[in-house]
Amino acid sequence: MVGHRAALDVTADADPLTAEQAAALREPNRLDWCVRTTGGGPVLMWADCHRRRADCDRPHVIDHQCTATAPPARPARRTRKPPPVPDGQLTL
């Protein structure tokens, strides 16, 4: 989850990056996140830390981008008998 209030689930790569490295990998549909460590564990924060501090020294992560190939599509299921009504009508 991002921050304490945002209802946004993120799947990010676990490799820590610098703010500059993460920003270089950012794309319109691939965001980078600033990682703040708290007593409860790591917390992802919006990576606008460069606006507050020019040299953010916290680790950053980037959204995961899957490179696996998609599984083959399953063939459409066929019915064994024609419907009991003409095409364009439904039975209730």
PDB file of C-alpha atoms in Angstrom:
ATOM      1  CA  MET A   1       0.000   0.000   0.000  1.00  0.00           C
ATOM      2  CA  VAL A   2       1.195   3.472  -0.768  1.00  0.00           C
ATOM      3  CA  GLY A   3       1.454   5.774   2.232  1.00  0.00           C
ATOM      4  CA  HIS A   4      -1.042   5.556   5.070  1.00  0.00           C
ATOM      5  CA  ARG A   5      -4.170   6.745   3.245  1.00  0.00           C
ATOM      6  CA  ALA A   6      -3.951   5.819  -0.432  1.00  0.00           C
ATOM      7  CA  ALA A   7      -5.828   2.709  -1.476  1.00  0.00           C
ATOM      8  CA  LEU A   8      -3.296   1.761  -4.114  1.00  0.00           C
ATOM      9  CA  ASP A   9      -1.719  -1.683  -4.322  1.00  0.00           C
ATOM     10  CA  VAL A  10       1.706  -1.705  -5.941  1.00  0.00           C
ATOM     11  CA  THR A  11       3.782  -4.588  -7.247  1.00  0.00           C
ATOM     12  CA  ALA A  12       7.308  -3.231  -7.357  1.00  0.00           C
ATOM     13  CA  ASP A  13      10.717  -4.689  -8.055  1.00  0.00           C
ATOM     14  CA  ALA A  14      12.579  -5.391  -4.811  1.00  0.00           C
ATOM     15  CA  ASP A  15      15.922  -4.034  -6.041  1.00  0.00           C
ATOM     16  CA  PRO A  16      16.645  -0.693  -4.343  1.00  0.00           C
ATOM     17  CA  LEU A  17      17.528   2.170  -6.668  1.00  0.00           C
ATOM     18  CA  THR A  18      18.660   5.733  -6.203  1.00  0.00           C
ATOM     19  CA  ALA A  19      16.113   8.463  -6.876  1.00  0.00           C
ATOM     20  CA  GLU A  20      17.847   9.275 -10.169  1.00  0.00           C
ATOM     21  CA  GLN A  21      17.931   5.627 -11.331  1.00  0.00           C
ATOM     22  CA  ALA A  22      14.244   5.142 -10.532  1.00  0.00           C
ATOM     23  CA  ALA A  23      13.264   8.396 -12.254  1.00  0.00           C
ATOM     24  CA  ALA A  24      15.137   7.286 -15.388  1.00  0.00           C
ATOM     25  CA  LEU A  25      13.025   4.094 -15.541  1.00  0.00           C
ATOM     26  CA  ARG A  26       9.725   5.937 -14.977  1.00  0.00           C
ATOM     27  CA  GLU A  27       7.181   5.793 -17.814  1.00  0.00           C
ATOM     28  CA  PRO A  28       3.566   7.024 -18.090  1.00  0.00           C
ATOM     29  CA  ASN A  29       2.228   3.670 -16.826  1.00  0.00           C
ATOM     30  CA  ARG A  30       5.239   2.703 -14.707  1.00  0.00           C
ATOM     31  CA  LEU A  31       5.834   4.755 -11.574  1.00  0.00           C
ATOM     32  CA  ASP A  32       8.669   4.906  -9.090  1.00  0.00           C
ATOM     33  CA  TRP A  33       8.266   5.041  -5.313  1.00  0.00           C
ATOM     34  CA  CYS A  34      10.281   6.401  -2.403  1.00  0.00           C
ATOM     35  CA  VAL A  35      10.712   3.787   0.369  1.00  0.00           C
ATOM     36  CA  ARG A  36      10.547   5.058   3.942  1.00  0.00           C
ATOM     37  CA  THR A  37      11.367   2.599   6.723  1.00  0.00           C
ATOM     38  CA  THR A  38       9.239   2.860   9.868  1.00  0.00           C
ATOM     39  CA  GLY A  39       8.848   0.754  12.993  1.00  0.00           C
ATOM     40  CA  GLY A  40       6.121  -1.175  11.198  1.00  0.00           C
ATOM     41  CA  GLY A  41       8.319  -1.904   8.175  1.00  0.00           C
ATOM     42  CA  PRO A  42       8.809  -0.274   4.779  1.00  0.00           C
ATOM     43  CA  VAL A  43       6.237   2.231   3.522  1.00  0.00           C
ATOM     44  CA  LEU A  44       5.969   3.274  -0.126  1.00  0.00           C
ATOM     45  CA  MET A  45       5.607   7.009  -0.608  1.00  0.00           C
ATOM     46  CA  TRP A  46       4.929   9.022  -3.743  1.00  0.00           C
ATOM     47  CA  ALA A  47       8.297   9.774  -5.359  1.00  0.00           C
ATOM     48  CA  ASP A  48       7.889  13.536  -5.238  1.00  0.00           C
ATOM     49  CA  CYS A  49      10.622  13.703  -2.615  1.00  0.00           C
ATOM     50  CA  HIS A  50      12.829  15.576  -5.104  1.00  0.00           C
ATOM     51  CA  ARG A  51      10.497  18.557  -4.624  1.00  0.00           C
ATOM     52  CA  ARG A  52      11.147  18.608  -0.892  1.00  0.00           C
ATOM     53  CA  ARG A  53      14.799  17.566  -0.918  1.00  0.00           C
ATOM     54  CA  ALA A  54      17.115  17.852  -3.877  1.00  0.00           C
ATOM     55  CA  ASP A  55      19.151  14.809  -2.797  1.00  0.00           C
ATOM     56  CA  CYS A  56      16.782  12.150  -1.436  1.00  0.00           C
ATOM     57  CA  ASP A  57      18.956   9.446   0.100  1.00  0.00           C
ATOM     58  CA  ARG A  58      16.136   6.942   0.706  1.00  0.00           C
ATOM     59  CA  PRO A  59      15.963   3.855  -1.504  1.00  0.00           C
ATOM     60  CA  HIS A  60      13.487   3.924  -4.371  1.00  0.00           C
ATOM     61  CA  VAL A  61      11.709   1.109  -6.211  1.00  0.00           C
ATOM     62  CA  ILE A  62       9.998   0.938  -9.596  1.00  0.00           C
ATOM     63  CA  ASP A  63       6.730  -0.729 -10.606  1.00  0.00           C
ATOM     64  CA  HIS A  64       7.320  -4.286 -11.773  1.00  0.00           C
ATOM     65  CA  GLN A  65       7.080  -4.777 -15.505  1.00  0.00           C
ATOM     66  CA  CYS A  66       6.338  -8.391 -16.378  1.00  0.00           C
ATOM     67  CA  THR A  67       8.351  -9.750 -19.293  1.00  0.00           C
ATOM     68  CA  ALA A  68       6.869 -13.251 -19.274  1.00  0.00           C
ATOM     69  CA  THR A  69       4.891 -14.403 -22.255  1.00  0.00           C
ATOM     70  CA  ALA A  70       1.156 -14.760 -21.839  1.00  0.00           C
ATOM     71  CA  PRO A  71      -0.240 -18.274 -21.663  1.00  0.00           C
ATOM     72  CA  PRO A  72      -1.987 -19.473 -24.824  1.00  0.00           C
ATOM     73  CA  ALA A  73      -5.659 -18.582 -25.036  1.00  0.00           C
ATOM     74  CA  ARG A  74      -8.102 -21.385 -24.377  1.00  0.00           C
ATOM     75  CA  PRO A  75     -10.371 -22.234 -27.301  1.00  0.00           C
ATOM     76  CA  ALA A  76     -13.945 -21.024 -27.066  1.00  0.00           C
ATOM     77  CA  ARG A  77     -16.311 -23.496 -25.504  1.00  0.00           C
ATOM     78  CA  ARG A  78     -18.748 -25.037 -27.956  1.00  0.00           C
ATOM     79  CA  THR A  79     -22.225 -26.215 -27.136  1.00  0.00           C
ATOM     80  CA  ARG A  80     -23.231 -29.643 -28.314  1.00  0.00           C
ATOM     81  CA  LYS A  81     -26.805 -28.821 -29.291  1.00  0.00           C
ATOM     82  CA  PRO A  82     -28.357 -25.749 -30.867  1.00  0.00           C
ATOM     83  CA  PRO A  83     -30.365 -23.423 -28.625  1.00  0.00           C
ATOM     84  CA  PRO A  84     -34.109 -24.224 -28.424  1.00  0.00           C
ATOM     85  CA  VAL A  85     -35.093 -20.807 -29.846  1.00  0.00           C
ATOM     86  CA  PRO A  86     -34.197 -18.958 -33.070  1.00  0.00           C
ATOM     87  CA  ASP A  87     -31.124 -16.722 -33.157  1.00  0.00           C
ATOM     88  CA  GLY A  88     -31.655 -13.363 -31.475  1.00  0.00           C
ATOM     89  CA  GLN A  89     -34.128 -14.709 -28.896  1.00  0.00           C
ATOM     90  CA  LEU A  90     -33.465 -15.811 -25.339  1.00  0.00           C
ATOM     91  CA  THR A  91     -35.266 -18.369 -23.245  1.00  0.00           C
ATOM     92  CA  LEU A  92     -36.123 -17.299 -19.698  1.00  0.00           C
TER      93      LEU A  92
END
